Amino acid sequence: MRRCIMPCAGLLLISGAAAQTVQTFETVEVQGAEFIPEHDIQMTCGAVEGVPYLTIELRAIEDCLMSTGVFETVKLIPNGETLVIAVKELNTRPGRVEASLSYASQDGLIGGLFFERYNLLPDTYGSIRLEYNPEVKRGGGRLYRTNVLGSDFDLGVKLGWEELSFDDSSYSKETKQIETYLAWMPSQKTQLEMGVGYRDYRLFDVDDGASALLVAEQTPGISAPFLRFALNHSSLSEGENGWGTWEYSVGVDQYFWNLGTDDSLSDFRFESRSYVPLGQKWRMLVSLDAGRVSSLDGKNATRVIDRFAPGAGSFRGFAPRGVGPHDNGDALGGNTFAVSSIEIQGNFEDVVNAPLVGGVFLDTGASWALDDTLGGVIDDGFHRRSSVGLSLAFEVGRAPVSLFVAKPIDKQDGDKEQVFGLRLSTAF
């Protein structure tokens, strides 16, 4: 339904006295948006498809968008069956500072602080994010500038720091890295990235009595450059949600870590999502996440801080770091992992007059393979795990909440289960 704007009522009365051209548009296209999402620009003042507009209403929408104070110029241009919203954003963008409190089964309760500004540097977006609890300490920053080499190439810089010391782990780890990357968008739905960076990471504070493999993998730090190549493609346009039509997304990342050292690694990661409609309010979500890390030259072994140990939100029904090879009670992770999911979801927002999605799911997967099994003491073979459960996603005020209840149906001795999982976040 079209959102009416303040001048609408009076303008419609005037239009009764004077003949007005009425136009209905099949599509609405936003041109010139650089930082503000196109869908937000379209919906702020009610420019939607399939609704008849008087000429005077189009001018009122222009005035409404200008009143937001973030545009230098706004022009609505009818072009056949398409309504073009041509905007020029102001050079100076307001920033925002946001404090948050979130909970996720993987990390627990975390306090956060976020700052962003669209023109932190000339024509450059910048942001800083901090997160903290006694076990998780994270910080990150980002700079991003569009159109550095023509209209399709963007330049970005990412900085990150993380220190993790979980109560259920026999070790702590710390990572610091910086990366500069070039992003190319051959279309609005496809992005390719190439990055070069530098990383320093370490495995420390290994407990007495921990697995002998963890003791051997302990390192005061590995500092070296890395390369990253990535591909992301989605059939979903901005503002679409995957209901009623078949949609999909796929992402591939290839890292080459620790270049120029005796610990060089190849790290490949893949993820995909498919939304298969089962009617206007029902769909099937099919997903696959997988990865493989290995030595580049076949001479060095991976460490637990390199390997994959799915659980919690990434493998429902199992605790964080609850799946994969283990020894002496310690989760060791695996060089390879794959987790797939099939979920039937229903959209019940019309029933409760609020966003509400419920589903029933089957998750299945495994994490396996080690370079060192301590002479065969550690079982690193492929052992499939599976779980079934119910999921629910909704909002409390403006805070998104997602939760699940799951039961493992295929598991191995030593796996850590987690029947209930929760993720929520609120900002203030």
Tab-separated table of C-alpha atoms in Angstrom:
chain	number	residue	atom	x	y	z
A	1	MET	CA	0.000	0.000	0.000
A	2	ARG	CA	1.315	3.443	-0.885
A	3	ARG	CA	2.364	5.576	2.072
A	4	CYS	CA	0.693	8.982	1.905
A	5	ILE	CA	2.714	12.079	2.636
A	6	MET	CA	1.672	15.205	4.497
A	7	PRO	CA	0.801	17.411	1.524
A	8	CYS	CA	-1.293	14.677	-0.160
A	9	ALA	CA	-4.763	15.578	1.124
A	10	GLY	CA	-4.634	19.237	0.205
A	11	LEU	CA	-3.045	18.596	-3.150
A	12	LEU	CA	-5.677	16.032	-4.102
A	13	LEU	CA	-8.410	18.585	-3.387
A	14	ILE	CA	-6.712	21.046	-5.693
A	15	SER	CA	-6.390	18.405	-8.386
A	16	GLY	CA	-10.158	18.102	-8.503
A	17	ALA	CA	-10.361	21.633	-9.877
A	18	ALA	CA	-7.724	21.216	-12.502
A	19	ALA	CA	-7.133	18.387	-14.966
A	20	GLN	CA	-4.144	16.251	-14.011
A	21	THR	CA	-2.279	13.545	-15.922
A	22	VAL	CA	-2.586	10.173	-14.208
A	23	GLN	CA	0.246	7.684	-14.686
A	24	THR	CA	0.815	4.166	-13.340
A	25	PHE	CA	4.337	2.729	-13.362
A	26	GLU	CA	5.337	-0.924	-13.534
A	27	THR	CA	8.767	-0.266	-12.001
A	28	VAL	CA	10.474	2.391	-9.904
A	29	GLU	CA	14.194	2.983	-10.462
A	30	VAL	CA	16.538	5.072	-8.318
A	31	GLN	CA	19.518	6.732	-9.993
A	32	GLY	CA	22.421	8.572	-8.377
A	33	ALA	CA	22.303	6.909	-4.956
A	34	GLU	CA	25.808	6.457	-3.590
A	35	PHE	CA	25.474	5.823	0.122
A	36	ILE	CA	21.755	5.731	0.941
A	37	PRO	CA	20.062	2.396	0.050
A	38	GLU	CA	17.909	2.703	-3.065
A	39	HIS	CA	14.977	0.916	-1.410
A	40	ASP	CA	15.005	3.443	1.456
A	41	ILE	CA	14.899	6.341	-1.008
A	42	GLN	CA	11.998	4.763	-2.885
A	43	MET	CA	9.863	3.997	0.172
A	44	THR	CA	10.541	7.075	2.330
A	45	CYS	CA	7.906	9.145	0.556
A	46	GLY	CA	5.802	6.433	-1.032
A	47	ALA	CA	6.990	5.956	-4.631
A	48	VAL	CA	5.750	2.437	-5.405
A	49	GLU	CA	4.849	0.355	-8.422
A	50	GLY	CA	1.304	-0.228	-9.664
A	51	VAL	CA	-0.247	2.894	-8.092
A	52	PRO	CA	-1.762	5.704	-10.228
A	53	TYR	CA	-0.088	9.065	-9.631
A	54	LEU	CA	-1.191	12.553	-10.513
A	55	THR	CA	1.538	14.860	-11.783
A	56	ILE	CA	1.087	17.036	-8.728
A	57	GLU	CA	1.609	14.003	-6.483
A	58	LEU	CA	4.949	13.303	-8.144
A	59	ARG	CA	6.026	16.864	-7.379
A	60	ALA	CA	4.898	16.361	-3.767
A	61	ILE	CA	7.106	13.264	-3.512
A	62	GLU	CA	10.046	15.339	-4.777
A	63	ASP	CA	9.359	17.928	-2.061
A	64	CYS	CA	9.061	15.184	0.553
A	65	LEU	CA	12.438	13.702	-0.360
A	66	MET	CA	14.087	17.116	-0.365
A	67	SER	CA	12.678	17.774	3.113
A	68	THR	CA	14.765	14.889	4.492
A	69	GLY	CA	17.822	17.134	4.237
A	70	VAL	CA	20.132	14.536	2.696
A	71	PHE	CA	19.782	15.440	-1.005
A	72	GLU	CA	21.122	18.315	-3.041
A	73	THR	CA	18.624	17.655	-5.858
A	74	VAL	CA	15.675	15.301	-6.422
A	75	LYS	CA	13.803	14.816	-9.701
A	76	LEU	CA	11.048	12.318	-10.539
A	77	ILE	CA	11.123	11.496	-14.255
A	78	PRO	CA	8.416	9.356	-15.934
A	79	ASN	CA	10.044	7.145	-18.576
A	80	GLY	CA	7.404	4.957	-20.187
A	81	GLU	CA	6.351	2.336	-17.626
A	82	THR	CA	9.289	3.247	-15.339
A	83	LEU	CA	9.397	6.045	-12.791
A	84	VAL	CA	12.977	7.258	-12.389
A	85	ILE	CA	13.948	8.917	-9.092
A	86	ALA	CA	17.125	10.861	-9.912
A	87	VAL	CA	18.917	12.101	-6.793
A	88	LYS	CA	22.166	13.834	-5.933
A	89	GLU	CA	23.236	13.266	-2.364
A	90	LEU	CA	24.770	16.012	-0.260
A	91	ASN	CA	28.524	15.798	0.138
A	92	THR	CA	28.303	15.894	3.931
A	93	ARG	CA	26.460	12.958	5.502
A	94	PRO	CA	25.396	12.788	9.123
A	95	GLY	CA	27.044	10.039	11.101
A	96	ARG	CA	25.652	8.004	13.970
A	97	VAL	CA	26.865	6.498	17.217
A	98	GLU	CA	25.025	3.437	18.517
A	99	ALA	CA	25.410	1.366	21.646
A	100	SER	CA	24.084	-2.200	21.536
A	101	LEU	CA	23.478	-5.250	23.654
A	102	SER	CA	23.239	-8.610	21.917
A	103	TYR	CA	23.151	-12.273	22.757
A	104	ALA	CA	24.190	-15.192	20.559
A	105	SER	CA	24.625	-18.811	21.572
A	106	GLN	CA	28.111	-18.793	20.039
A	107	ASP	CA	29.519	-15.877	22.061
A	108	GLY	CA	27.106	-15.149	24.918
A	109	LEU	CA	25.970	-11.684	26.004
A	110	ILE	CA	28.024	-8.922	24.343
A	111	GLY	CA	28.020	-5.159	24.720
A	112	GLY	CA	28.854	-3.163	21.621
A	113	LEU	CA	29.581	0.324	20.338
A	114	PHE	CA	29.241	1.339	16.694
A	115	PHE	CA	30.116	4.544	14.820
A	116	GLU	CA	29.698	5.339	11.132
A	117	ARG	CA	29.937	8.387	8.909
A	118	TYR	CA	29.429	8.513	5.180
A	119	ASN	CA	31.976	11.254	4.555
A	120	LEU	CA	34.491	10.450	7.255
A	121	LEU	CA	37.034	11.231	4.536
A	122	PRO	CA	36.040	12.978	1.280
A	123	ASP	CA	33.653	10.680	-0.622
A	124	THR	CA	34.618	7.819	1.734
A	125	TYR	CA	32.435	5.856	4.133
A	126	GLY	CA	33.988	4.969	7.491
A	127	SER	CA	32.895	2.856	10.445
A	128	ILE	CA	34.222	1.506	13.743
A	129	ARG	CA	32.737	-1.373	15.748
A	130	LEU	CA	33.704	-2.614	19.233
A	131	GLU	CA	32.339	-5.662	21.085
A	132	TYR	CA	33.189	-6.916	24.553
A	133	ASN	CA	32.464	-9.517	27.172
A	134	PRO	CA	34.929	-11.373	29.434
A	135	GLU	CA	35.435	-14.126	26.823
A	136	VAL	CA	35.095	-12.170	23.566
A	137	LYS	CA	36.904	-8.970	22.682
A	138	ARG	CA	36.571	-7.602	19.149
A	139	GLY	CA	37.276	-4.404	17.295
A	140	GLY	CA	37.066	-3.507	13.645
A	141	GLY	CA	37.194	-0.557	11.294
A	142	ARG	CA	36.317	-0.005	7.668
A	143	LEU	CA	36.870	2.595	4.964
A	144	TYR	CA	35.079	2.288	1.627
A	145	ARG	CA	35.179	4.550	-1.418
A	146	THR	CA	33.107	3.980	-4.529
A	147	ASN	CA	33.992	4.669	-8.155
A	148	VAL	CA	37.764	4.812	-7.729
A	149	LEU	CA	38.463	3.309	-11.161
A	150	GLY	CA	35.415	4.094	-13.246
A	151	SER	CA	31.829	3.563	-12.164
A	152	ASP	CA	32.130	-0.171	-11.344
A	153	PHE	CA	35.233	-0.309	-9.109
A	154	ASP	CA	35.331	0.447	-5.381
A	155	LEU	CA	38.237	0.506	-2.917
A	156	GLY	CA	38.057	-0.668	0.671
A	157	VAL	CA	40.255	-1.008	3.754
A	158	LYS	CA	39.400	-3.320	6.678
A	159	LEU	CA	41.083	-3.545	10.075
A	160	GLY	CA	40.240	-6.159	12.671
A	161	TRP	CA	41.282	-7.411	16.086
A	162	GLU	CA	39.846	-10.319	18.060
A	163	GLU	CA	40.778	-12.120	21.255
A	164	LEU	CA	38.797	-15.202	22.305
A	165	SER	CA	39.122	-17.063	25.612
A	166	PHE	CA	36.072	-19.299	25.973
A	167	ASP	CA	35.448	-21.171	29.219
A	168	ASP	CA	34.886	-24.413	27.303
A	169	SER	CA	38.219	-24.160	25.433
A	170	SER	CA	41.645	-25.166	26.697
A	171	TYR	CA	43.361	-22.270	24.922
A	172	SER	CA	43.078	-18.620	23.927
A	173	LYS	CA	43.658	-17.059	20.532
A	174	GLU	CA	44.251	-13.563	19.212
A	175	THR	CA	44.139	-12.215	15.661
A	176	LYS	CA	45.074	-8.801	14.260
A	177	GLN	CA	44.867	-8.012	10.574
A	178	ILE	CA	44.567	-5.273	7.977
A	179	GLU	CA	43.440	-5.649	4.377
A	180	THR	CA	43.100	-3.411	1.342
A	181	TYR	CA	40.798	-4.698	-1.361
A	182	LEU	CA	39.383	-3.747	-4.738
A	183	ALA	CA	35.722	-4.554	-5.459
A	184	TRP	CA	34.300	-4.833	-8.976
A	185	MET	CA	30.567	-5.020	-9.644
A	186	PRO	CA	29.905	-6.187	-13.225
A	187	SER	CA	26.195	-6.048	-12.303
A	188	GLN	CA	24.087	-4.921	-9.353
A	189	LYS	CA	23.815	-8.531	-8.177
A	190	THR	CA	27.418	-9.691	-8.603
A	191	GLN	CA	30.553	-8.505	-6.823
A	192	LEU	CA	34.147	-9.688	-7.216
A	193	GLU	CA	36.843	-8.751	-4.710
A	194	MET	CA	40.612	-9.050	-4.590
A	195	GLY	CA	42.436	-8.154	-1.388
A	196	VAL	CA	45.959	-8.072	-0.013
A	197	GLY	CA	46.646	-7.780	3.680
A	198	TYR	CA	48.786	-8.598	6.687
A	199	ARG	CA	47.819	-10.807	9.633
A	200	ASP	CA	49.338	-11.584	13.017
A	201	TYR	CA	47.724	-14.350	15.072
A	202	ARG	CA	48.685	-16.572	17.976
A	203	LEU	CA	47.564	-19.551	20.071
A	204	PHE	CA	48.419	-19.158	23.751
A	205	ASP	CA	47.468	-20.023	27.342
A	206	VAL	CA	47.028	-23.720	26.586
A	207	ASP	CA	45.809	-25.394	29.777
A	208	ASP	CA	47.778	-28.000	31.646
A	209	GLY	CA	46.306	-31.360	30.767
A	210	ALA	CA	45.035	-30.210	27.366
A	211	SER	CA	45.341	-32.424	24.306
A	212	ALA	CA	48.943	-33.034	23.309
A	213	LEU	CA	48.006	-31.757	19.845
A	214	LEU	CA	47.027	-28.347	21.251
A	215	VAL	CA	50.268	-28.197	23.218
A	216	ALA	CA	52.248	-28.886	20.047
A	217	GLU	CA	50.280	-26.286	18.070
A	218	GLN	CA	50.828	-23.458	20.567
A	219	THR	CA	52.565	-20.486	18.937
A	220	PRO	CA	53.550	-17.024	20.215
A	221	GLY	CA	52.586	-15.547	16.865
A	222	ILE	CA	52.707	-15.879	13.078
A	223	SER	CA	52.967	-12.602	11.162
A	224	ALA	CA	52.744	-12.632	7.375
A	225	PRO	CA	50.946	-11.189	4.345
A	226	PHE	CA	47.914	-12.843	2.756
A	227	LEU	CA	45.809	-12.706	-0.403
A	228	ARG	CA	42.055	-13.006	-0.711
A	229	PHE	CA	39.760	-13.551	-3.703
A	230	ALA	CA	35.981	-13.500	-3.366
A	231	LEU	CA	32.827	-13.824	-5.441
A	232	ASN	CA	29.345	-12.958	-4.211
A	233	HIS	CA	26.209	-13.210	-6.317
A	234	SER	CA	22.549	-12.941	-5.358
A	235	SER	CA	19.409	-12.972	-7.434
A	236	LEU	CA	17.731	-10.884	-4.729
A	237	SER	CA	17.536	-7.162	-5.420
A	238	GLU	CA	17.730	-4.696	-2.565
A	239	GLY	CA	14.466	-4.670	-0.668
A	240	GLU	CA	13.404	-8.164	-1.801
A	241	ASN	CA	12.988	-10.914	0.779
A	242	GLY	CA	12.719	-14.174	-1.156
A	243	TRP	CA	9.003	-14.840	-0.636
A	244	GLY	CA	6.827	-15.819	-3.578
A	245	THR	CA	9.635	-16.254	-6.127
A	246	TRP	CA	12.599	-18.604	-6.453
A	247	GLU	CA	15.751	-16.768	-5.356
A	248	TYR	CA	19.302	-17.730	-4.487
A	249	SER	CA	22.674	-16.424	-3.329
A	250	VAL	CA	26.187	-17.857	-3.477
A	251	GLY	CA	29.496	-16.757	-1.989
A	252	VAL	CA	33.052	-18.037	-2.463
A	253	ASP	CA	36.184	-16.922	-0.591
A	254	GLN	CA	39.736	-18.120	-1.239
A	255	TYR	CA	42.470	-17.074	1.206
A	256	PHE	CA	46.195	-17.677	0.930
A	257	TRP	CA	47.511	-17.148	4.469
A	258	ASN	CA	51.016	-16.775	5.912
A	259	LEU	CA	52.720	-16.186	2.560
A	260	GLY	CA	56.482	-16.335	2.651
A	261	THR	CA	56.593	-18.451	5.836
A	262	ASP	CA	56.855	-22.134	6.704
A	263	ASP	CA	53.160	-22.012	7.765
A	264	SER	CA	51.548	-21.043	4.433
A	265	LEU	CA	47.919	-22.162	4.042
A	266	SER	CA	45.147	-22.364	1.468
A	267	ASP	CA	41.731	-21.623	2.970
A	268	PHE	CA	38.629	-22.121	0.783
A	269	ARG	CA	35.098	-21.277	1.947
A	270	PHE	CA	31.741	-21.670	0.196
A	271	GLU	CA	28.172	-20.805	1.113
A	272	SER	CA	24.885	-20.880	-0.766
A	273	ARG	CA	21.220	-20.180	-0.044
A	274	SER	CA	18.207	-21.094	-2.187
A	275	TYR	CA	14.662	-19.902	-1.515
A	276	VAL	CA	12.106	-22.171	-3.193
A	277	PRO	CA	8.513	-20.828	-3.093
A	278	LEU	CA	5.768	-23.116	-1.808
A	279	GLY	CA	3.097	-20.450	-2.216
A	280	GLN	CA	3.031	-16.761	-1.321
A	281	LYS	CA	3.536	-17.366	2.415
A	282	TRP	CA	5.550	-20.587	2.426
A	283	ARG	CA	9.012	-21.414	1.144
A	284	MET	CA	11.775	-23.991	1.410
A	285	LEU	CA	15.221	-22.715	2.376
A	286	VAL	CA	18.094	-24.937	1.228
A	287	SER	CA	21.593	-23.971	2.363
A	288	LEU	CA	25.134	-25.326	2.214
A	289	ASP	CA	28.232	-24.078	4.042
A	290	ALA	CA	31.582	-25.758	3.461
A	291	GLY	CA	35.296	-25.134	3.765
A	292	ARG	CA	38.735	-26.673	3.382
A	293	VAL	CA	42.059	-25.507	4.844
A	294	SER	CA	45.373	-27.150	3.954
A	295	SER	CA	49.085	-26.542	3.595
A	296	LEU	CA	50.106	-24.733	0.420
A	297	ASP	CA	53.200	-26.861	-0.097
A	298	GLY	CA	52.088	-29.993	1.769
A	299	LYS	CA	54.861	-29.697	4.367
A	300	ASN	CA	53.271	-27.866	7.306
A	301	ALA	CA	50.277	-28.808	9.442
A	302	THR	CA	47.242	-26.697	10.310
A	303	ARG	CA	46.490	-25.498	13.845
A	304	VAL	CA	43.231	-25.471	15.765
A	305	ILE	CA	43.023	-21.711	15.126
A	306	ASP	CA	42.988	-22.483	11.377
A	307	ARG	CA	40.462	-25.323	11.371
A	308	PHE	CA	36.647	-25.508	11.350
A	309	ALA	CA	34.500	-26.546	14.324
A	310	PRO	CA	30.809	-25.841	13.522
A	311	GLY	CA	28.124	-25.673	16.165
A	312	ALA	CA	25.429	-23.434	17.706
A	313	GLY	CA	23.951	-21.223	14.972
A	314	SER	CA	26.092	-22.814	12.252
A	315	PHE	CA	24.953	-26.370	13.171
A	316	ARG	CA	21.825	-26.299	15.287
A	317	GLY	CA	21.482	-28.945	17.964
A	318	PHE	CA	25.203	-28.930	18.778
A	319	ALA	CA	27.040	-26.591	21.127
A	320	PRO	CA	29.631	-24.060	19.938
A	321	ARG	CA	32.749	-25.964	18.814
A	322	GLY	CA	30.747	-29.110	19.518
A	323	VAL	CA	31.307	-31.074	16.285
A	324	GLY	CA	34.516	-32.521	14.847
A	325	PRO	CA	37.621	-34.389	15.964
A	326	HIS	CA	38.340	-34.153	19.668
A	327	ASP	CA	40.902	-35.434	22.140
A	328	ASN	CA	40.922	-35.471	25.922
A	329	GLY	CA	37.692	-33.425	25.896
A	330	ASP	CA	39.141	-30.716	23.651
A	331	ALA	CA	37.483	-29.730	20.373
A	332	LEU	CA	40.208	-29.724	17.722
A	333	GLY	CA	38.284	-28.710	14.616
A	334	GLY	CA	38.730	-30.280	11.209
A	335	ASN	CA	40.557	-29.315	8.031
A	336	THR	CA	37.303	-29.868	6.135
A	337	PHE	CA	33.691	-29.189	7.018
A	338	ALA	CA	30.297	-29.180	5.335
A	339	VAL	CA	26.898	-28.387	6.834
A	340	SER	CA	23.660	-28.419	4.832
A	341	SER	CA	20.152	-27.522	5.894
A	342	ILE	CA	16.622	-27.933	4.565
A	343	GLU	CA	13.995	-25.774	6.256
A	344	ILE	CA	10.295	-25.242	5.541
A	345	GLN	CA	9.407	-21.682	6.565
A	346	GLY	CA	6.073	-19.915	6.901
A	347	ASN	CA	5.439	-16.168	6.978
A	348	PHE	CA	2.838	-15.441	9.664
A	349	GLU	CA	3.019	-11.641	9.782
A	350	ASP	CA	-0.574	-11.316	8.535
A	351	VAL	CA	-1.776	-13.497	11.404
A	352	VAL	CA	-0.100	-11.580	14.237
A	353	ASN	CA	0.213	-8.181	12.479
A	354	ALA	CA	3.955	-8.206	13.093
A	355	PRO	CA	7.030	-9.785	11.455
A	356	LEU	CA	7.014	-13.503	12.322
A	357	VAL	CA	8.646	-16.409	10.465
A	358	GLY	CA	8.478	-19.971	11.749
A	359	GLY	CA	10.095	-23.103	10.378
A	360	VAL	CA	10.930	-26.771	10.774
A	361	PHE	CA	14.429	-27.876	9.751
A	362	LEU	CA	16.844	-30.724	9.212
A	363	ASP	CA	20.579	-29.924	9.552
A	364	THR	CA	23.250	-32.433	8.581
A	365	GLY	CA	27.024	-32.265	8.206
A	366	ALA	CA	30.439	-33.015	9.643
A	367	SER	CA	33.922	-31.668	10.354
A	368	TRP	CA	36.815	-34.011	9.735
A	369	ALA	CA	40.483	-34.545	8.742
A	370	LEU	CA	43.646	-33.598	10.665
A	371	ASP	CA	47.256	-33.421	9.514
A	372	ASP	CA	48.418	-34.940	12.807
A	373	THR	CA	46.394	-37.603	14.640
A	374	LEU	CA	49.098	-38.295	17.249
A	375	GLY	CA	49.913	-41.601	15.635
A	376	GLY	CA	46.300	-42.633	15.182
A	377	VAL	CA	45.171	-41.801	18.716
A	378	ILE	CA	42.699	-39.162	17.429
A	379	ASP	CA	39.803	-40.273	15.214
A	380	ASP	CA	39.637	-37.677	12.417
A	381	GLY	CA	37.369	-39.630	10.066
A	382	PHE	CA	34.158	-38.443	8.450
A	383	HIS	CA	31.238	-38.977	10.814
A	384	ARG	CA	27.932	-37.466	9.772
A	385	ARG	CA	25.868	-35.646	12.353
A	386	SER	CA	22.217	-34.597	11.950
A	387	SER	CA	19.597	-32.701	13.911
A	388	VAL	CA	15.945	-31.723	13.563
A	389	GLY	CA	14.131	-28.818	15.134
A	390	LEU	CA	11.903	-25.769	15.056
A	391	SER	CA	12.933	-22.160	14.379
A	392	LEU	CA	11.289	-18.809	15.001
A	393	ALA	CA	12.261	-15.277	13.952
A	394	PHE	CA	10.397	-12.133	15.038
A	395	GLU	CA	10.881	-8.614	16.360
A	396	VAL	CA	10.399	-7.137	19.808
A	397	GLY	CA	10.015	-3.447	19.168
A	398	ARG	CA	12.886	-2.812	16.746
A	399	ALA	CA	15.009	-5.658	18.121
A	400	PRO	CA	15.276	-8.762	15.884
A	401	VAL	CA	15.075	-12.091	17.696
A	402	SER	CA	15.745	-15.572	16.326
A	403	LEU	CA	15.631	-18.815	18.265
A	404	PHE	CA	15.562	-22.541	17.688
A	405	VAL	CA	14.890	-25.796	19.505
A	406	ALA	CA	16.830	-28.743	18.083
A	407	LYS	CA	17.463	-32.411	18.812
A	408	PRO	CA	20.510	-34.302	17.461
A	409	ILE	CA	19.482	-37.556	15.779
A	410	ASP	CA	22.950	-38.583	14.520
A	411	LYS	CA	25.891	-37.877	16.823
A	412	GLN	CA	29.221	-39.211	18.054
A	413	ASP	CA	30.600	-39.843	21.512
A	414	GLY	CA	32.167	-36.651	22.780
A	415	ASP	CA	29.875	-34.299	20.825
A	416	LYS	CA	28.467	-31.408	22.830
A	417	GLU	CA	24.734	-30.867	22.400
A	418	GLN	CA	22.739	-27.653	22.625
A	419	VAL	CA	18.977	-28.054	22.521
A	420	PHE	CA	18.065	-24.348	22.623
A	421	GLY	CA	19.678	-21.462	20.728
A	422	LEU	CA	18.961	-17.738	20.808
A	423	ARG	CA	20.118	-14.624	18.974
A	424	LEU	CA	18.885	-11.124	19.724
A	425	SER	CA	20.173	-7.593	19.430
A	426	THR	CA	18.969	-4.201	20.557
A	427	ALA	CA	20.469	-0.767	19.971
A	428	PHE	CA	20.131	2.453	21.928
